[in-house]
């Protein structure tokens, strides 16, 4: 596998055969904007710019034309307002967890509403292209796919192993701090291999660069501004799709994989318990090497292992 850390941005562009432009890079239309705004929910918190969803939802026809021109200008010039790169993070306590433990809180990022609209329009354009190249084993955040599909498929495969008089075992894994540890240069290369439009890829990477955040407490106190070197934004419209691209080239294993975002189950059936366990352990070792291969600090963590008797 290519060693990403040795790649300069210039080398990345030379490694991948992509076109300079395509129909992905046309001007944004009123129809695209209307569809993106229809998914906004009134009453949601604003981002750092303090622009509430209602400000955009109830705008006039004149404003629609201006917004389309503004978004198109941002896209063509590869420039974003500075406030769009900043997130306000609030920490929500997890149920039945100690309030004194920082790990007992789930961070929620509040992004600027106008930026989320732009993300939705980008998402709508690239979704068909990206989805066609993702493996079937990944069901996370894909149209027409759900965890129920993966559970049903897993149960069917286990039942098939029973019919063959084999021993089945399942490992449940996840990637720790998955979104926060995406290495951006590695993501850049994978996007170039996935999306046939260099300018679109440049713009997506521009939305991920020079990002920062402040942490807000329930009492209204704020931390100092902190810079982010890697990772994709939490609560971003594009982040789930970008993460799917980042991990879509999982190594081949003897076990069958069932993925949903950063959660992964692998199932293997063999004639004996020993052969099944040895096979799962070997595949676990293979998948544990993923972080080093994509230059990420995320760690593949084994949640549980189940041997399923017939």
C-alpha positions as a Markdown table, in Angstrom:
| # | Residue | x | y | z |
|---|---|---|---|---|
| 1 | Unk | 0.0 | 0.0 | 0.0 |
| 2 | Unk | 1.2 | 3.5 | -0.7 |
| 3 | Unk | 3.0 | 5.2 | 2.2 |
| 4 | Unk | 0.9 | 8.4 | 2.3 |
| 5 | Unk | 3.2 | 10.3 | 4.7 |
| 6 | Unk | 5.9 | 10.5 | 2.0 |
| 7 | Unk | 3.5 | 12.2 | -0.5 |
| 8 | Unk | 3.6 | 15.9 | -1.2 |
| 9 | Unk | 0.5 | 17.6 | -2.5 |
| 10 | Unk | 2.2 | 17.9 | -5.9 |
| 11 | Unk | 3.0 | 14.2 | -5.9 |
| 12 | Unk | -0.6 | 13.3 | -5.0 |
| 13 | Unk | -1.9 | 15.2 | -8.0 |
| 14 | Unk | 0.6 | 13.4 | -10.3 |
| 15 | Unk | -0.3 | 10.0 | -8.9 |
| 16 | Unk | -4.0 | 10.2 | -9.8 |
| 17 | Unk | -5.5 | 10.5 | -13.2 |
| 18 | Unk | -8.4 | 12.9 | -12.8 |
| 19 | Unk | -10.1 | 15.4 | -15.1 |
| 20 | Unk | -9.8 | 19.1 | -14.4 |
| 21 | Unk | -13.5 | 19.8 | -14.7 |
| 22 | Unk | -16.9 | 18.0 | -15.2 |
| 23 | Unk | -20.6 | 18.6 | -14.7 |
| 24 | Unk | -19.9 | 18.5 | -10.9 |
| 25 | Unk | -18.5 | 22.0 | -11.0 |
| 26 | Unk | -21.3 | 24.0 | -12.6 |
| 27 | Unk | -23.0 | 27.1 | -11.0 |
| 28 | Unk | -25.3 | 26.4 | -8.1 |
| 29 | Unk | -29.0 | 26.7 | -9.1 |
| 30 | Unk | -32.1 | 27.9 | -7.3 |
| 31 | Unk | -33.4 | 24.3 | -7.3 |
| 32 | Unk | -30.3 | 23.0 | -5.5 |
| 33 | Unk | -30.5 | 25.8 | -3.0 |
| 34 | Unk | -34.2 | 25.2 | -2.3 |
| 35 | Unk | -33.6 | 21.5 | -1.8 |
| 36 | Unk | -30.8 | 22.1 | 0.6 |
| 37 | Unk | -32.7 | 24.7 | 2.6 |
| 38 | Unk | -35.8 | 22.4 | 2.8 |
| 39 | Unk | -33.7 | 20.2 | 5.1 |
| 40 | Unk | -33.0 | 22.9 | 7.6 |
| 41 | Unk | -35.0 | 22.6 | 10.9 |
| 42 | Unk | -36.3 | 25.8 | 12.6 |
| 43 | Unk | -35.4 | 26.2 | 16.2 |
| 44 | Unk | -31.9 | 24.8 | 15.9 |
| 45 | Unk | -28.9 | 26.6 | 17.4 |
| 46 | Unk | -26.8 | 28.8 | 15.2 |
| 47 | Unk | -23.1 | 28.7 | 14.6 |
| 48 | Unk | -20.4 | 31.3 | 15.4 |
| 49 | Unk | -22.0 | 33.7 | 13.0 |
| 50 | Unk | -25.2 | 33.7 | 15.0 |
| 51 | Unk | -27.3 | 33.2 | 11.8 |
| 52 | Unk | -30.4 | 31.1 | 12.8 |
| 53 | Unk | -32.0 | 28.7 | 10.3 |
| 54 | Unk | -35.1 | 30.9 | 10.2 |
| 55 | Unk | -33.1 | 33.7 | 8.7 |
| 56 | Unk | -32.4 | 31.6 | 5.6 |
| 57 | Unk | -35.7 | 29.5 | 5.5 |
| 58 | Unk | -37.9 | 32.6 | 5.2 |
| 59 | Unk | -35.8 | 34.6 | 2.7 |
| 60 | Unk | -37.1 | 36.3 | -0.4 |
| 61 | Unk | -36.7 | 35.3 | -4.1 |
| 62 | Unk | -34.1 | 38.1 | -4.5 |
| 63 | Unk | -32.1 | 36.6 | -1.7 |
| 64 | Unk | -32.2 | 33.2 | -3.3 |
| 65 | Unk | -30.5 | 34.6 | -6.4 |
| 66 | Unk | -27.9 | 36.4 | -4.4 |
| 67 | Unk | -27.1 | 33.3 | -2.3 |
| 68 | Unk | -26.7 | 31.1 | -5.4 |
| 69 | Unk | -24.2 | 33.7 | -6.8 |
| 70 | Unk | -22.4 | 33.9 | -3.5 |
| 71 | Unk | -22.1 | 30.1 | -3.1 |
| 72 | Unk | -20.9 | 29.8 | -6.7 |
| 73 | Unk | -18.3 | 32.5 | -6.1 |
| 74 | Unk | -17.0 | 30.7 | -3.0 |
| 75 | Unk | -16.8 | 27.4 | -5.0 |
| 76 | Unk | -15.1 | 28.8 | -8.0 |
| 77 | Unk | -12.6 | 30.9 | -6.1 |
| 78 | Unk | -11.9 | 28.2 | -3.4 |
| 79 | Unk | -12.6 | 30.7 | -0.7 |
| 80 | Unk | -14.7 | 30.6 | 2.5 |
| 81 | Unk | -15.7 | 33.2 | 5.1 |
| 82 | Unk | -13.5 | 32.7 | 8.2 |
| 83 | Unk | -16.4 | 32.1 | 10.5 |
| 84 | Unk | -17.4 | 29.1 | 8.4 |
| 85 | Unk | -14.2 | 27.4 | 9.5 |
| 86 | Unk | -15.0 | 27.8 | 13.2 |
| 87 | Unk | -17.3 | 25.6 | 15.3 |
| 88 | Unk | -18.8 | 26.1 | 18.7 |
| 89 | Unk | -18.6 | 22.9 | 20.7 |
| 90 | Unk | -21.0 | 22.1 | 23.5 |
| 91 | Unk | -20.6 | 19.0 | 25.7 |
| 92 | Unk | -23.7 | 16.9 | 26.5 |
| 93 | Unk | -23.5 | 14.5 | 29.4 |
| 94 | Unk | -23.9 | 10.8 | 28.6 |
| 95 | Unk | -26.6 | 9.1 | 30.7 |
| 96 | Unk | -25.5 | 7.3 | 33.8 |
| 97 | Unk | -21.9 | 8.5 | 33.6 |
| 98 | Unk | -19.8 | 10.4 | 36.1 |
| 99 | Unk | -20.0 | 14.1 | 35.6 |
| 100 | Unk | -16.3 | 14.5 | 36.7 |
| 101 | Unk | -15.0 | 12.3 | 33.9 |
| 102 | Unk | -14.3 | 14.1 | 30.6 |
| 103 | Unk | -15.1 | 10.9 | 28.7 |
| 104 | Unk | -18.7 | 11.1 | 30.1 |
| 105 | Unk | -19.6 | 13.8 | 27.7 |
| 106 | Unk | -20.5 | 13.8 | 24.0 |
| 107 | Unk | -19.3 | 16.8 | 22.1 |
| 108 | Unk | -21.7 | 18.5 | 19.7 |
| 109 | Unk | -20.3 | 20.9 | 17.1 |
| 110 | Unk | -22.5 | 23.9 | 16.1 |
| 111 | Unk | -21.6 | 24.8 | 12.5 |
| 112 | Unk | -22.6 | 28.0 | 10.6 |
| 113 | Unk | -26.0 | 27.5 | 9.0 |
| 114 | Unk | -25.0 | 29.0 | 5.6 |
| 115 | Unk | -22.0 | 26.7 | 5.5 |
| 116 | Unk | -24.2 | 23.6 | 6.1 |
| 117 | Unk | -26.4 | 24.7 | 3.2 |
| 118 | Unk | -23.3 | 24.7 | 0.9 |
| 119 | Unk | -22.3 | 21.3 | 2.2 |
| 120 | Unk | -25.7 | 19.9 | 1.4 |
| 121 | Unk | -25.5 | 21.1 | -2.2 |
| 122 | Unk | -22.0 | 19.6 | -2.5 |
| 123 | Unk | -23.2 | 16.4 | -1.0 |
| 124 | Unk | -26.1 | 16.1 | -3.4 |
| 125 | Unk | -23.7 | 16.5 | -6.4 |
| 126 | Unk | -21.1 | 14.0 | -5.3 |
| 127 | Unk | -23.3 | 11.4 | -3.6 |
| 128 | Unk | -24.1 | 9.3 | -6.7 |
| 129 | Unk | -20.4 | 9.2 | -7.7 |
| 130 | Unk | -19.1 | 8.3 | -4.3 |
| 131 | Unk | -21.8 | 5.8 | -3.5 |
| 132 | Unk | -21.2 | 3.9 | -6.7 |
| 133 | Unk | -17.6 | 3.2 | -5.6 |
| 134 | Unk | -18.2 | 2.3 | -1.9 |
| 135 | Unk | -18.1 | -1.4 | -1.1 |
| 136 | Unk | -21.5 | -3.2 | -0.4 |
| 137 | Unk | -20.2 | -4.2 | 3.0 |
| 138 | Unk | -20.4 | -0.5 | 4.2 |
| 139 | Unk | -24.0 | 0.6 | 4.9 |
| 140 | Unk | -23.4 | 3.7 | 7.1 |
| 141 | Unk | -25.1 | 6.9 | 5.9 |
| 142 | Unk | -26.0 | 5.6 | 2.5 |
| 143 | Unk | -29.3 | 6.0 | 0.8 |
| 144 | Unk | -31.5 | 2.9 | 1.1 |
| 145 | Unk | -29.1 | 1.2 | 3.6 |
| 146 | Unk | -29.5 | 0.8 | 7.3 |
| 147 | Unk | -28.2 | -1.2 | 10.3 |
| 148 | Unk | -31.2 | -3.5 | 9.9 |
| 149 | Unk | -29.8 | -4.6 | 6.5 |
| 150 | Unk | -26.5 | -5.5 | 8.1 |
| 151 | Unk | -28.1 | -7.3 | 11.0 |
| 152 | Unk | -30.3 | -9.3 | 8.7 |
| 153 | Unk | -27.4 | -10.2 | 6.5 |
| 154 | Unk | -25.2 | -11.3 | 9.4 |
| 155 | Unk | -28.0 | -13.4 | 10.8 |
| 156 | Unk | -28.5 | -15.1 | 7.4 |
| 157 | Unk | -24.8 | -15.8 | 7.1 |
| 158 | Unk | -24.8 | -17.4 | 10.6 |
| 159 | Unk | -27.8 | -19.5 | 9.7 |
| 160 | Unk | -26.0 | -20.6 | 6.5 |
| 161 | Unk | -23.0 | -21.7 | 8.5 |
| 162 | Unk | -25.3 | -23.8 | 10.7 |
| 163 | Unk | -26.7 | -25.5 | 7.7 |
| 164 | Unk | -23.1 | -26.4 | 6.6 |
| 165 | Unk | -22.4 | -27.8 | 10.1 |
| 166 | Unk | -19.7 | -25.2 | 10.7 |
| 167 | Unk | -18.7 | -23.2 | 13.8 |
| 168 | Unk | -19.4 | -19.4 | 13.4 |
| 169 | Unk | -17.7 | -16.6 | 15.3 |
| 170 | Unk | -18.2 | -12.8 | 15.2 |
| 171 | Unk | -15.9 | -10.0 | 16.2 |
| 172 | Unk | -17.4 | -6.5 | 16.9 |
| 173 | Unk | -15.0 | -3.7 | 16.3 |
| 174 | Unk | -14.9 | 0.1 | 16.1 |
| 175 | Unk | -12.4 | 2.8 | 15.4 |
| 176 | Unk | -11.7 | 5.0 | 18.4 |
| 177 | Unk | -12.2 | 8.7 | 17.8 |
| 178 | Unk | -12.7 | 8.0 | 14.1 |
| 179 | Unk | -13.8 | 11.4 | 12.8 |
| 180 | Unk | -11.2 | 13.3 | 14.8 |
| 181 | Unk | -8.2 | 11.3 | 13.5 |
| 182 | Unk | -8.8 | 11.3 | 9.8 |
| 183 | Unk | -5.5 | 12.2 | 8.2 |
| 184 | Unk | -6.3 | 14.9 | 5.7 |
| 185 | Unk | -3.6 | 14.3 | 3.1 |
| 186 | Unk | -4.5 | 10.6 | 3.0 |
| 187 | Unk | -8.2 | 11.6 | 2.5 |
| 188 | Unk | -7.1 | 14.0 | -0.2 |
| 189 | Unk | -5.5 | 11.2 | -2.2 |
| 190 | Unk | -8.6 | 8.9 | -1.8 |
| 191 | Unk | -10.9 | 11.7 | -2.9 |
| 192 | Unk | -8.9 | 12.2 | -6.0 |
| 193 | Unk | -9.3 | 8.5 | -6.8 |
| 194 | Unk | -13.0 | 8.6 | -6.1 |
| 195 | Unk | -14.3 | 11.9 | -7.5 |
| 196 | Unk | -13.6 | 12.6 | -11.2 |
| 197 | Unk | -13.3 | 16.4 | -10.7 |
| 198 | Unk | -10.1 | 18.0 | -9.4 |
| 199 | Unk | -11.7 | 21.3 | -8.6 |
| 200 | Unk | -14.4 | 19.6 | -6.5 |
| 201 | Unk | -11.8 | 17.8 | -4.5 |
| 202 | Unk | -9.8 | 21.0 | -4.0 |
| 203 | Unk | -12.9 | 22.7 | -2.7 |
| 204 | Unk | -13.8 | 19.9 | -0.3 |
| 205 | Unk | -10.2 | 20.0 | 1.1 |
| 206 | Unk | -10.5 | 23.7 | 1.4 |
| 207 | Unk | -13.5 | 23.3 | 3.7 |
| 208 | Unk | -11.5 | 21.0 | 5.9 |
| 209 | Unk | -8.4 | 23.2 | 6.2 |
| 210 | Unk | -7.6 | 25.8 | 8.9 |
| 211 | Unk | -10.5 | 24.7 | 11.0 |
| 212 | Unk | -10.8 | 25.7 | 14.7 |
| 213 | Unk | -13.3 | 25.5 | 17.6 |
| 214 | Unk | -14.1 | 26.9 | 20.9 |
| 215 | Unk | -15.7 | 24.9 | 23.8 |
| 216 | Unk | -18.7 | 26.4 | 25.5 |
| 217 | Unk | -19.9 | 25.3 | 28.9 |
| 218 | Unk | -23.5 | 25.3 | 30.2 |
| 219 | Unk | -22.7 | 28.3 | 32.3 |
| 220 | Unk | -21.7 | 30.3 | 29.2 |
| 221 | Unk | -18.0 | 30.2 | 29.6 |
| 222 | Unk | -15.8 | 29.6 | 26.6 |
| 223 | Unk | -12.4 | 28.1 | 26.1 |
| 224 | Unk | -9.6 | 29.7 | 24.0 |
| 225 | Unk | -9.7 | 29.1 | 20.2 |
| 226 | Unk | -8.0 | 25.8 | 19.3 |
| 227 | Unk | -6.8 | 24.8 | 15.8 |
| 228 | Unk | -7.5 | 21.4 | 14.2 |
| 229 | Unk | -4.7 | 19.8 | 12.1 |
| 230 | Unk | -6.6 | 16.6 | 11.2 |
| 231 | Unk | -10.0 | 15.1 | 11.3 |
| 232 | Unk | -13.4 | 15.9 | 9.7 |
| 233 | Unk | -15.9 | 18.2 | 11.5 |
| 234 | Unk | -18.4 | 16.6 | 13.8 |
| 235 | Unk | -22.0 | 17.2 | 12.8 |
| 236 | Unk | -20.9 | 18.2 | 9.3 |
| 237 | Unk | -23.2 | 17.1 | 6.4 |
| 238 | Unk | -20.2 | 15.9 | 4.4 |
| 239 | Unk | -18.2 | 14.2 | 7.2 |
| 240 | Unk | -20.0 | 10.8 | 7.1 |
| 241 | Unk | -19.5 | 10.5 | 3.4 |
| 242 | Unk | -15.9 | 11.6 | 3.6 |
| 243 | Unk | -15.2 | 9.1 | 6.4 |
| 244 | Unk | -16.7 | 6.3 | 4.2 |
| 245 | Unk | -14.3 | 7.2 | 1.5 |
| 246 | Unk | -11.4 | 7.3 | 3.9 |
| 247 | Unk | -12.0 | 3.7 | 5.1 |
| 248 | Unk | -13.5 | 2.2 | 2.0 |
| 249 | Unk | -10.4 | 0.3 | 1.0 |
| 250 | Unk | -10.2 | -2.1 | 4.0 |
| 251 | Unk | -7.8 | -5.0 | 3.4 |
| 252 | Unk | -9.2 | -8.3 | 2.3 |
| 253 | Unk | -9.9 | -10.8 | 5.0 |
| 254 | Unk | -11.2 | -14.4 | 5.2 |
| 255 | Unk | -14.0 | -13.1 | 7.4 |
| 256 | Unk | -17.0 | -11.4 | 5.9 |
| 257 | Unk | -17.3 | -7.7 | 6.9 |
| 258 | Unk | -20.5 | -5.8 | 7.9 |
| 259 | Unk | -19.8 | -2.1 | 8.3 |
| 260 | Unk | -21.9 | 0.8 | 9.5 |
| 261 | Unk | -19.7 | 4.0 | 9.6 |
| 262 | Unk | -17.0 | 3.4 | 12.2 |
| 263 | Unk | -18.6 | 0.2 | 13.6 |
| 264 | Unk | -17.6 | -3.1 | 12.0 |
| 265 | Unk | -18.4 | -6.7 | 12.6 |
| 266 | Unk | -16.6 | -9.6 | 11.0 |
| 267 | Unk | -17.9 | -13.2 | 10.8 |
| 268 | Unk | -16.1 | -16.4 | 10.0 |
| 269 | Unk | -17.3 | -19.9 | 9.9 |
| 270 | Unk | -14.9 | -23.0 | 10.0 |
| 271 | Unk | -15.3 | -26.7 | 10.6 |
| 272 | Unk | -13.8 | -26.5 | 14.1 |
| 273 | Unk | -13.8 | -23.9 | 16.9 |
| 274 | Unk | -10.0 | -23.7 | 16.9 |
| 275 | Unk | -9.8 | -23.0 | 13.1 |
| 276 | Unk | -12.5 | -20.3 | 13.5 |
| 277 | Unk | -10.8 | -18.6 | 16.4 |
| 278 | Unk | -7.4 | -18.6 | 14.7 |
| 279 | Unk | -9.0 | -17.2 | 11.5 |
| 280 | Unk | -10.7 | -14.4 | 13.4 |
| 281 | Unk | -7.5 | -13.5 | 15.3 |
| 282 | Unk | -5.6 | -13.3 | 12.1 |
| 283 | Unk | -8.2 | -11.0 | 10.5 |
| 284 | Unk | -8.2 | -8.9 | 13.7 |
| 285 | Unk | -4.5 | -8.4 | 13.3 |
| 286 | Unk | -5.0 | -7.4 | 9.6 |
| 287 | Unk | -7.7 | -4.9 | 10.5 |
| 288 | Unk | -5.7 | -3.5 | 13.4 |
| 289 | Unk | -3.1 | -2.4 | 10.9 |
| 290 | Unk | -5.5 | 0.0 | 9.2 |
| 291 | Unk | -4.5 | 3.1 | 11.2 |
| 292 | Unk | -0.8 | 2.9 | 10.3 |
| 293 | Unk | -1.7 | 2.3 | 6.6 |
| 294 | Unk | -3.9 | 5.4 | 6.4 |
| 295 | Unk | -1.6 | 7.5 | 8.6 |
| 296 | Unk | -4.3 | 7.9 | 11.3 |
| 297 | Unk | -4.0 | 7.8 | 15.0 |
| 298 | Unk | -7.3 | 6.0 | 15.4 |
| 299 | Unk | -7.0 | 2.6 | 17.0 |
| 300 | Unk | -9.0 | -0.4 | 16.0 |
| 301 | Unk | -10.7 | -1.6 | 19.2 |
| 302 | Unk | -12.2 | -5.0 | 19.8 |
| 303 | Unk | -15.5 | -4.5 | 21.6 |
| 304 | Unk | -16.5 | -8.2 | 22.0 |
| 305 | Unk | -16.2 | -11.6 | 20.4 |
| 306 | Unk | -18.9 | -14.2 | 20.2 |
| 307 | Unk | -18.7 | -17.8 | 19.3 |
| 308 | Unk | -22.1 | -18.9 | 18.1 |
| 309 | Unk | -23.0 | -22.6 | 18.7 |
| 310 | Unk | -25.2 | -24.3 | 16.1 |
